[in-house]
GROMACS .gro file of C-alpha atoms in nm:
model
  153
    1UNK     CA    1   6.363   2.723   7.075
    2UNK     CA    2   6.684   2.663   7.270
    3UNK     CA    3   6.639   2.338   7.458
    4UNK     CA    4   6.990   2.197   7.496
    5UNK     CA    5   7.064   1.841   7.604
    6UNK     CA    6   7.426   1.777   7.703
    7UNK     CA    7   7.617   1.491   7.859
    8UNK     CA    8   7.592   1.498   8.241
    9UNK     CA    9   7.967   1.549   8.275
   10UNK     CA   10   7.939   1.861   8.053
   11UNK     CA   11   7.680   2.035   8.270
   12UNK     CA   12   7.925   2.241   8.478
   13UNK     CA   13   8.060   2.400   8.160
   14UNK     CA   14   7.710   2.538   8.088
   15UNK     CA   15   7.733   2.800   8.365
   16UNK     CA   16   7.689   3.145   8.217
   17UNK     CA   17   7.493   3.021   7.915
   18UNK     CA   18   7.244   3.286   7.799
   19UNK     CA   19   6.958   3.135   7.608
   20UNK     CA   20   6.757   3.305   7.333
   21UNK     CA   21   6.431   3.461   7.452
   22UNK     CA   22   6.133   3.229   7.479
   23UNK     CA   23   5.810   3.256   7.284
   24UNK     CA   24   5.566   3.540   7.353
   25UNK     CA   25   5.274   3.452   7.581
   26UNK     CA   26   4.961   3.663   7.632
   27UNK     CA   27   4.823   3.708   7.982
   28UNK     CA   28   4.458   3.794   7.919
   29UNK     CA   29   4.167   3.858   8.153
   30UNK     CA   30   4.036   3.506   8.086
   31UNK     CA   31   4.355   3.373   8.251
   32UNK     CA   32   4.359   3.628   8.537
   33UNK     CA   33   4.003   3.564   8.660
   34UNK     CA   34   4.043   3.187   8.724
   35UNK     CA   35   4.376   3.256   8.895
   36UNK     CA   36   4.193   3.499   9.127
   37UNK     CA   37   3.939   3.225   9.203
   38UNK     CA   38   4.206   2.962   9.260
   39UNK     CA   39   4.410   3.179   9.498
   40UNK     CA   40   4.114   3.362   9.658
   41UNK     CA   41   4.281   3.691   9.563
   42UNK     CA   42   3.991   3.894   9.425
   43UNK     CA   43   4.144   4.237   9.470
   44UNK     CA   44   3.970   4.477   9.229
   45UNK     CA   45   4.292   4.564   9.044
   46UNK     CA   46   4.287   4.210   8.906
   47UNK     CA   47   3.919   4.147   8.827
   48UNK     CA   48   3.715   4.471   8.816
   49UNK     CA   49   3.798   4.635   8.484
   50UNK     CA   50   3.597   4.952   8.550
   51UNK     CA   51   3.744   5.016   8.897
   52UNK     CA   52   4.096   4.921   8.786
   53UNK     CA   53   4.072   5.170   8.499
   54UNK     CA   54   4.061   5.447   8.762
   55UNK     CA   55   4.395   5.344   8.914
   56UNK     CA   56   4.743   5.444   8.797
   57UNK     CA   57   4.755   5.105   8.620
   58UNK     CA   58   4.477   5.216   8.383
   59UNK     CA   59   4.316   4.871   8.382
   60UNK     CA   60   4.334   4.529   8.538
   61UNK     CA   61   4.673   4.373   8.602
   62UNK     CA   62   4.788   4.014   8.642
   63UNK     CA   63   4.873   3.888   8.988
   64UNK     CA   64   5.247   3.885   9.047
   65UNK     CA   65   5.217   3.522   9.150
   66UNK     CA   66   5.040   3.443   8.822
   67UNK     CA   67   5.337   3.584   8.633
   68UNK     CA   68   5.571   3.385   8.856
   69UNK     CA   69   5.372   3.063   8.815
   70UNK     CA   70   5.399   3.096   8.437
   71UNK     CA   71   5.778   3.048   8.461
   72UNK     CA   72   5.725   2.678   8.393
   73UNK     CA   73   5.547   2.755   8.065
   74UNK     CA   74   5.768   3.048   7.969
   75UNK     CA   75   6.088   2.850   8.024
   76UNK     CA   76   5.965   2.514   7.893
   77UNK     CA   77   6.140   2.554   7.559
   78UNK     CA   78   6.458   2.710   7.700
   79UNK     CA   79   6.706   2.534   7.918
   80UNK     CA   80   7.018   2.327   7.948
   81UNK     CA   81   6.953   1.975   8.073
   82UNK     CA   82   7.159   1.659   8.113
   83UNK     CA   83   7.085   1.380   7.868
   84UNK     CA   84   6.881   1.093   8.006
   85UNK     CA   85   6.667   1.284   8.255
   86UNK     CA   86   6.316   1.162   8.321
   87UNK     CA   87   6.183   1.467   8.504
   88UNK     CA   88   6.267   1.796   8.667
   89UNK     CA   89   6.139   1.922   9.002
   90UNK     CA   90   6.137   2.270   9.148
   91UNK     CA   91   6.380   2.300   9.434
   92UNK     CA   92   6.344   2.663   9.535
   93UNK     CA   93   6.333   3.030   9.447
   94UNK     CA   94   6.565   3.314   9.540
   95UNK     CA   95   6.539   3.687   9.488
   96UNK     CA   96   6.186   3.700   9.346
   97UNK     CA   97   6.089   4.055   9.250
   98UNK     CA   98   5.777   4.187   9.078
   99UNK     CA   99   5.923   4.496   8.916
  100UNK     CA  100   5.642   4.617   8.689
  101UNK     CA  101   5.273   4.529   8.649
  102UNK     CA  102   5.145   4.327   8.354
  103UNK     CA  103   4.822   4.471   8.216
  104UNK     CA  104   4.558   4.225   8.105
  105UNK     CA  105   4.605   4.146   7.736
  106UNK     CA  106   4.980   4.211   7.731
  107UNK     CA  107   5.235   3.958   7.616
  108UNK     CA  108   5.542   3.846   7.809
  109UNK     CA  109   5.839   3.619   7.742
  110UNK     CA  110   6.132   3.483   7.939
  111UNK     CA  111   6.502   3.558   7.905
  112UNK     CA  112   6.705   3.288   8.079
  113UNK     CA  113   7.065   3.251   8.188
  114UNK     CA  114   7.212   2.942   8.352
  115UNK     CA  115   7.396   3.060   8.665
  116UNK     CA  116   7.544   2.725   8.764
  117UNK     CA  117   7.482   2.365   8.673
  118UNK     CA  118   7.574   2.008   8.748
  119UNK     CA  119   7.417   1.680   8.647
  120UNK     CA  120   7.155   1.693   8.925
  121UNK     CA  121   7.088   2.063   8.980
  122UNK     CA  122   7.066   2.382   8.776
  123UNK     CA  123   7.030   2.737   8.902
  124UNK     CA  124   6.895   2.984   8.652
  125UNK     CA  125   6.814   3.352   8.646
  126UNK     CA  126   6.501   3.449   8.459
  127UNK     CA  127   6.364   3.790   8.376
  128UNK     CA  128   6.019   3.805   8.221
  129UNK     CA  129   5.978   4.094   7.979
  130UNK     CA  130   5.671   4.272   7.852
  131UNK     CA  131   5.639   4.329   7.481
  132UNK     CA  132   5.756   4.654   7.321
  133UNK     CA  133   5.852   4.828   7.647
  134UNK     CA  134   6.117   4.567   7.734
  135UNK     CA  135   6.046   4.628   8.103
  136UNK     CA  136   6.133   4.341   8.332
  137UNK     CA  137   5.811   4.249   8.512
  138UNK     CA  138   5.936   3.959   8.723
  139UNK     CA  139   6.294   3.869   8.808
  140UNK     CA  140   6.377   3.542   8.980
  141UNK     CA  141   6.668   3.315   9.048
  142UNK     CA  142   6.551   2.957   9.086
  143UNK     CA  143   6.693   2.609   9.127
  144UNK     CA  144   6.553   2.289   8.986
  145UNK     CA  145   6.660   1.930   9.021
  146UNK     CA  146   6.681   1.679   8.738
  147UNK     CA  147   6.626   1.311   8.802
  148UNK     CA  148   6.787   1.052   8.576
  149UNK     CA  149   6.535   0.785   8.677
  150UNK     CA  150   6.185   0.778   8.818
  151UNK     CA  151   6.218   0.718   9.194
  152UNK     CA  152   5.873   0.558   9.217
  153UNK     CA  153   5.919   0.279   8.965
   0.00000   0.00000   0.00000
């Protein structure tokens, strides 16, 4: 996709870069159920297909935090990074919003824009879209750090 490696001194010029959309990713019931177990969030709208079908959602929906946690996967092929990095670490999230539910079996993908960047830190805005409807299901502004060397070696 659009993984861009630039010289560290060129990172600031990357602010405002809009990247092509990421690959589509299906969030199926087989992914939702283990997430419910892991987080102890067994609300029926996530795991009981018959009961969830009677709600305005019309079926089970993914946890908002499942959609959020998939940012790493959804953005793994999109990004602007300084050359020579060894790893990236999450630094924090701002303005997280779960705007629309994701029904089990639906596909989503990320649209990413670099808000600001320097050699050690990037702040990006991501909106995850559902297929066909183009509804934003999760909007987040997040910051991650890039490390040029492994601090534990």
